[in-house]
Structures are given as C-alpha cells and as structure tokens.
Short mmCIF file of C-alpha atoms in Angstrom, two decimals:
data_model
loop_
_atom_site.label_atom_id
_atom_site.label_comp_id
_atom_site.label_asym_id
_atom_site.label_seq_id
_atom_site.Cartn_x
_atom_site.Cartn_y
_atom_site.Cartn_z
CA MET F 13 3.72 5.40 211.17
CA ASP F 14 4.22 7.33 213.74
CA ALA F 15 5.19 11.35 213.60
CA LEU F 16 8.48 12.11 212.03
CA ASN F 17 9.86 15.68 213.51
CA PRO F 18 10.07 18.05 210.10
CA GLN F 19 12.89 19.70 211.50
CA PHE F 20 15.21 16.70 212.05
CA GLU F 21 17.92 18.24 209.65
CA MET F 22 18.00 21.39 212.03
CA ILE F 23 17.75 20.38 215.08
CA GLY F 24 20.10 17.46 214.25
CA LYS F 25 22.92 19.74 213.39
CA GLN F 26 22.72 22.35 216.28
CA PHE F 27 22.34 19.12 218.53
CA VAL F 28 26.05 17.97 216.85
CA ASN F 29 27.87 21.51 217.01
CA HIS F 30 26.43 22.15 220.83
CA TYR F 31 27.33 18.62 222.08
CA PHE F 32 31.44 18.77 220.38
CA GLN F 33 31.53 22.48 221.49
CA LEU F 34 30.88 21.78 224.92
CA PHE F 35 32.35 18.10 224.89
CA ASN F 36 35.60 20.60 225.41
CA THR F 37 34.53 23.61 226.79
CA GLY F 38 32.50 22.54 229.64
CA ARG F 39 32.25 18.80 229.42
CA ASN F 40 29.98 18.08 232.70
CA GLU F 41 27.60 20.16 230.86
CA LEU F 42 26.85 17.55 228.77
CA ALA F 43 25.17 15.52 231.75
CA SER F 44 22.09 18.42 230.83
CA LEU F 45 21.76 16.35 227.12
CA TYR F 46 21.38 12.81 228.72
CA LYS F 47 18.43 10.83 231.17
CA ASP F 48 19.17 8.72 233.43
CA VAL F 49 17.60 6.11 230.30
CA SER F 50 20.09 6.94 227.95
CA MET F 51 22.53 4.44 226.99
CA MET F 52 26.12 4.78 225.69
CA SER F 53 28.96 2.66 224.15
CA PHE F 54 32.30 3.73 224.27
CA GLU F 55 34.09 1.23 221.94
CA ASN F 56 34.23 -1.51 224.19
CA ASP F 57 32.28 -0.05 227.56
CA GLN F 58 28.78 -0.24 228.12
CA CYS F 59 27.23 3.10 230.29
CA LYS F 60 23.80 3.15 231.44
CA GLY F 61 22.30 6.55 232.64
CA THR F 62 24.06 10.12 233.15
CA ASN F 63 26.09 9.15 235.91
CA GLN F 64 27.84 6.64 234.07
CA ILE F 65 28.16 8.23 230.74
CA LEU F 66 29.61 11.48 232.25
CA GLU F 67 32.56 9.07 234.63
CA ARG F 68 33.27 7.35 231.45
CA LEU F 69 33.28 10.33 229.08
CA ASN F 70 35.48 12.27 232.06
CA LYS F 71 37.89 9.67 231.09
CA LEU F 72 39.01 10.77 228.48
CA PRO F 73 42.00 14.02 227.97
CA GLN F 74 41.35 17.57 228.83
CA THR F 75 41.74 18.25 225.26
CA VAL F 76 39.54 16.74 222.44
CA ILE F 77 38.92 18.52 218.85
CA HIS F 78 36.47 16.53 216.93
CA LYS F 79 36.02 17.71 213.62
CA CYS F 80 33.42 16.54 211.36
CA LEU F 81 33.69 15.14 207.63
CA SER F 82 29.77 13.68 207.37
CA LEU F 83 26.87 14.41 208.92
CA ASP F 84 23.67 12.30 208.11
CA ILE F 85 20.49 12.95 209.93
CA GLN F 86 16.92 10.77 209.26
CA PRO F 87 13.85 10.83 211.37
CA THR F 88 12.90 8.14 213.45
CA HIS F 89 9.55 7.25 214.62
CA ASN F 90 7.19 9.47 217.55
CA ASN F 91 9.64 12.45 217.11
CA GLY F 92 13.31 10.70 217.18
CA ILE F 93 16.33 12.03 215.37
CA LEU F 94 18.70 9.46 214.21
CA ILE F 95 22.30 11.02 213.53
CA LEU F 96 25.76 9.74 212.36
CA VAL F 97 28.71 11.57 212.57
CA CYS F 98 32.15 10.76 210.80
CA GLY F 99 35.83 12.50 211.55
CA ASP F 100 38.55 13.24 212.55
CA ILE F 101 39.45 12.93 216.24
CA VAL F 102 42.66 15.03 218.15
CA ILE F 103 43.23 13.67 221.34
CA GLU F 104 45.80 16.35 223.25
CA GLU F 105 49.06 16.24 220.32
CA ASN F 106 48.08 13.20 218.85
CA LYS F 107 47.36 12.37 215.57
CA PRO F 108 44.29 12.58 214.45
CA LEU F 109 42.48 9.44 213.80
CA LYS F 110 39.16 8.37 212.19
CA PHE F 111 35.66 8.18 214.15
CA VAL F 112 32.54 7.81 213.76
CA ARG F 113 29.13 8.19 216.49
CA THR F 114 25.58 7.61 216.02
CA PHE F 115 23.49 9.59 218.70
CA HIS F 116 19.85 8.64 219.17
CA LEU F 117 17.83 11.56 220.53
CA LEU F 118 14.40 11.91 221.70
CA PRO F 119 12.42 14.59 223.33
CA SER F 120 11.41 14.97 226.74
CA MET F 121 7.77 15.56 228.43
CA THR F 122 8.90 18.85 227.55
CA GLY F 123 10.06 18.70 224.41
CA GLU F 124 13.76 19.24 224.43
CA TYR F 125 15.50 16.58 223.01
CA PHE F 126 17.86 14.33 225.03
CA ILE F 127 20.35 11.56 224.32
CA PHE F 128 18.62 8.20 223.95
CA ASN F 129 21.22 5.96 222.23
CA ASP F 130 25.52 6.87 221.51
CA LEU F 131 27.28 4.61 220.10
CA PHE F 132 31.42 5.71 219.70
CA ARG F 133 33.90 3.93 217.75
CA PHE F 134 37.45 4.88 216.52
CA CYS F 135 37.88 3.62 212.86
CA ILE F 136 41.32 2.33 212.99
CA ASN F 137 41.81 -1.10 213.59
CA MET U 29 9.75 4.48 228.70
CA ASP U 30 8.32 2.67 225.85
CA ALA U 31 9.30 -1.00 225.61
CA LEU U 32 12.73 -2.25 225.00
CA ASN U 33 13.49 -5.93 222.66
CA PRO U 34 15.83 -7.22 225.79
CA GLN U 35 16.97 -9.86 223.03
CA PHE U 36 18.47 -6.74 220.72
CA GLU U 37 21.61 -8.03 220.53
CA MET U 38 20.70 -11.46 219.56
CA ILE U 39 18.54 -10.35 216.55
CA GLY U 40 20.60 -7.31 216.23
CA LYS U 41 23.58 -10.02 215.40
CA GLN U 42 21.51 -12.41 213.18
CA PHE U 43 20.30 -9.59 211.54
CA VAL U 44 23.24 -7.78 210.29
CA ASN U 45 25.00 -11.17 209.58
CA HIS U 46 21.84 -11.81 207.00
CA TYR U 47 22.06 -8.11 205.43
CA PHE U 48 25.79 -8.92 203.99
CA GLN U 49 25.36 -12.69 203.37
CA LEU U 50 22.26 -11.36 201.22
CA PHE U 51 24.13 -8.27 199.87
CA ASN U 52 26.26 -10.66 197.93
CA THR U 53 24.23 -14.05 197.47
CA GLY U 54 20.55 -12.40 196.48
CA ARG U 55 20.73 -8.90 196.85
CA ASN U 56 17.30 -8.38 195.35
CA GLU U 57 15.95 -10.43 198.35
CA LEU U 58 16.95 -7.45 200.44
CA ALA U 59 13.96 -5.76 199.71
CA SER U 60 12.36 -7.58 201.95
CA LEU U 61 13.99 -6.17 204.91
CA TYR U 62 13.08 -2.77 203.63
CA LYS U 63 9.05 -1.08 203.75
CA ASP U 64 8.20 1.94 201.81
CA VAL U 65 8.64 4.11 204.99
CA SER U 66 12.43 2.97 205.14
CA MET U 67 14.68 5.88 204.72
CA MET U 68 18.54 5.20 203.66
CA SER U 69 21.29 7.25 202.45
CA PHE U 70 24.31 6.43 201.00
CA GLU U 71 26.87 8.72 200.71
CA ASN U 72 24.90 11.65 199.39
CA ASP U 73 22.59 9.83 198.27
CA GLN U 74 19.07 9.71 199.93
CA CYS U 75 16.28 7.24 198.94
CA LYS U 76 12.60 6.94 200.18
CA GLY U 77 11.32 3.74 200.25
CA THR U 78 12.26 -0.09 199.02
CA ASN U 79 12.39 1.00 195.01
CA GLN U 80 14.31 3.34 195.50
CA ILE U 81 16.72 1.68 197.89
CA LEU U 82 17.11 -1.42 195.84
CA GLU U 83 17.54 0.39 192.84
CA ARG U 84 20.66 2.48 194.94
CA LEU U 85 22.34 -0.49 196.17
CA ASN U 86 21.94 -2.26 192.89
CA LYS U 87 23.91 0.25 191.25
CA LEU U 88 26.86 -1.05 193.32
CA PRO U 89 28.95 -4.03 191.63
CA GLN U 90 28.12 -7.62 191.82
CA THR U 91 30.90 -8.25 194.33
CA VAL U 92 30.68 -6.17 197.48
CA ILE U 93 32.39 -8.00 200.74
CA HIS U 94 31.79 -6.96 204.06
CA LYS U 95 34.22 -7.69 206.23
CA CYS U 96 32.81 -6.23 210.23
CA LEU U 97 35.55 -5.65 212.44
CA SER U 98 32.88 -3.96 215.47
CA LEU U 99 29.80 -4.10 216.20
CA ASP U 100 27.38 -2.18 218.71
CA ILE U 101 24.05 -2.91 219.86
CA GLN U 102 21.29 -0.62 221.60
CA PRO U 103 17.72 -1.42 222.03
CA THR U 104 15.70 1.90 221.36
CA HIS U 105 12.24 2.79 222.45
CA ASN U 106 9.36 0.71 221.05
CA ASN U 107 10.71 -2.33 220.59
CA GLY U 108 13.28 -0.59 218.09
CA ILE U 109 17.12 -1.73 217.52
CA LEU U 110 20.10 0.05 216.81
CA ILE U 111 23.07 -0.96 214.75
CA LEU U 112 26.05 0.19 214.56
CA VAL U 113 28.85 -1.46 211.90
CA CYS U 114 32.39 -0.62 211.22
CA GLY U 115 34.82 -2.50 209.01
CA ASP U 116 35.98 -3.01 206.33
CA ILE U 117 34.40 -3.54 202.76
CA VAL U 118 35.96 -4.53 199.33
CA ILE U 119 34.36 -3.58 196.31
CA GLU U 120 35.25 -6.14 193.56
CA GLU U 121 39.26 -6.52 193.08
CA ASN U 122 40.08 -3.21 195.31
CA LYS U 123 41.69 -2.36 198.08
CA PRO U 124 39.79 -2.40 201.16
CA LEU U 125 38.32 0.25 202.44
CA LYS U 126 37.01 1.75 205.95
CA PHE U 127 33.16 1.83 206.33
CA VAL U 128 30.46 2.91 208.46
CA ARG U 129 26.78 1.64 208.70
CA THR U 130 24.01 2.41 211.04
CA PHE U 131 20.54 0.30 210.80
CA HIS U 132 17.73 0.89 212.69
CA LEU U 133 15.01 -1.82 212.69
CA LEU U 134 11.79 -1.59 213.74
CA PRO U 135 9.22 -4.09 214.32
CA SER U 136 6.44 -4.46 212.04
CA MET U 137 2.95 -5.24 212.39
CA THR U 138 3.40 -8.51 212.10
CA GLY U 139 6.32 -8.67 214.49
CA GLU U 140 8.96 -9.09 212.00
CA TYR U 141 11.94 -6.41 211.64
CA PHE U 142 12.74 -4.50 208.96
CA ILE U 143 14.72 -1.11 208.05
CA PHE U 144 13.74 1.84 208.87
CA ASN U 145 16.53 3.48 208.68
CA ASP U 146 19.94 3.13 206.93
CA LEU U 147 22.82 5.41 206.70
CA PHE U 148 25.85 4.62 205.10
CA ARG U 149 29.88 6.03 204.80
CA PHE U 150 32.90 5.35 203.81
CA CYS U 151 35.80 6.38 206.21
CA ILE U 152 38.50 7.45 203.97
CA ASN U 153 38.43 11.36 203.98
#
C-alpha cells in the first residue's frame, strides 16, 4: 500500500483551524488552499478549480461562524489526509444549523497540503 | 494529476445502495467490502482491518435502517471515489437520528472497489 502520513492527525487539526479562521478574517486567502484540480460541492452546487470555488464561497454572507463539534481524521494513500467535520454553523444573526464538511487533502509537488476534495452539506432536512 | 475515474458517480451510487442493503440483510457480507488496510471511525471508536470493523458493526442492533437524504460523490486521485452520505438512521424502534458517513473507495489490484476509509458520526449534539 502507498505511503500514509504518520502526522495526519496534527496536520488535519491545524488545517481545519486555519481554514475556518481564514473563512472570516480573510476569505479570499482561502484561494491558497485550493488548486485548479480542486473540486467542491456546496449543497447542490458543483465547483471546479480555485476561481469557481472562491466565487461560491464569497456568495456566503460576510459573517459565518463554524463551531466544530467533532473532527475525525484518517490518512489516505499517497500521503493524503481525509477529514470529517461535524458542527454548528451560524450565518449572520441566524440560529445555528448543523453542518458537515469533508476535506480530502493532498500534498503538492512542494510538499504543502492543498484541498483536492471539499464537500459541504447542511444536516437539516 | 493522477487518473480520475469518469464513472465515479455511478459506481458511488451503486456502492452506497449495496452497502446499506447488506447492512440489514447480511451484515457479515460487508466483510467483502473492506480489507486489512481499511480504517473505520465509528463515533469515537477507531477500527483497523476487516475483522475489527466487522466486530464493531456487529455490535449495532440487528435492525438499522439508513435513509439517505443527500449523496455527494467526487473522484479522488488514482481512481479513488469519495462519498458523503447524510441522512436519517433508525435503530430498532427508536426515532430517526441524523447521521453522516464518508466513504473513500479505492480499486483493488483486481479492479474491484473496496473501502479504504470509513467515517461515521451522528449529528445530534
């Protein structure tokens, strides 16, 4: 089997903290975490590549607070890292909603991790 | 970038239907969908390999109905397939609970897909 990154847990946790922090303080900087091969599904919207993904994320209101209630992280092949986040999301002044997000990170040629897969759903239906 | 399976959506859908059907009608047959390299997190329990995973799944009551409310599927590198299932789970006669499950499938040497990563959470806290 291909290489598994033994530091998957630490990297995954740091990544999630960084991601949700940037989401509010500098959402456009999230561009540095995606590449043109990245995919995102946000509810029923499908986006491919950094530009489309940022455009979709920027359609969300300015103030979006993510509260992570659980964080599960596993290594995937070729040093990838799979993350499942469940929690509450507060959009502007609305009441909290349950959400789930799966990130699949891969190392780039220079060794830094980027988001290859990103899937978001509200758990409200 | 490595190969992406163009049939990811069809394969992912068929897999999820097959998995949840076997879950009730022949749970031990789920063993054929895992390998010794497979990982599962079920809430806070961590399992590695087919035997541990089946043992954990068999601790659940006999009657567990999964109702999928959303199904998001993306290809990953090396012909992998990433699946996010959100829905309701009914355990015996209890009221439905929200759950989320992420499967990461990889092709085996013989080309059949198996579960490399499996992450389960209730969305209830």
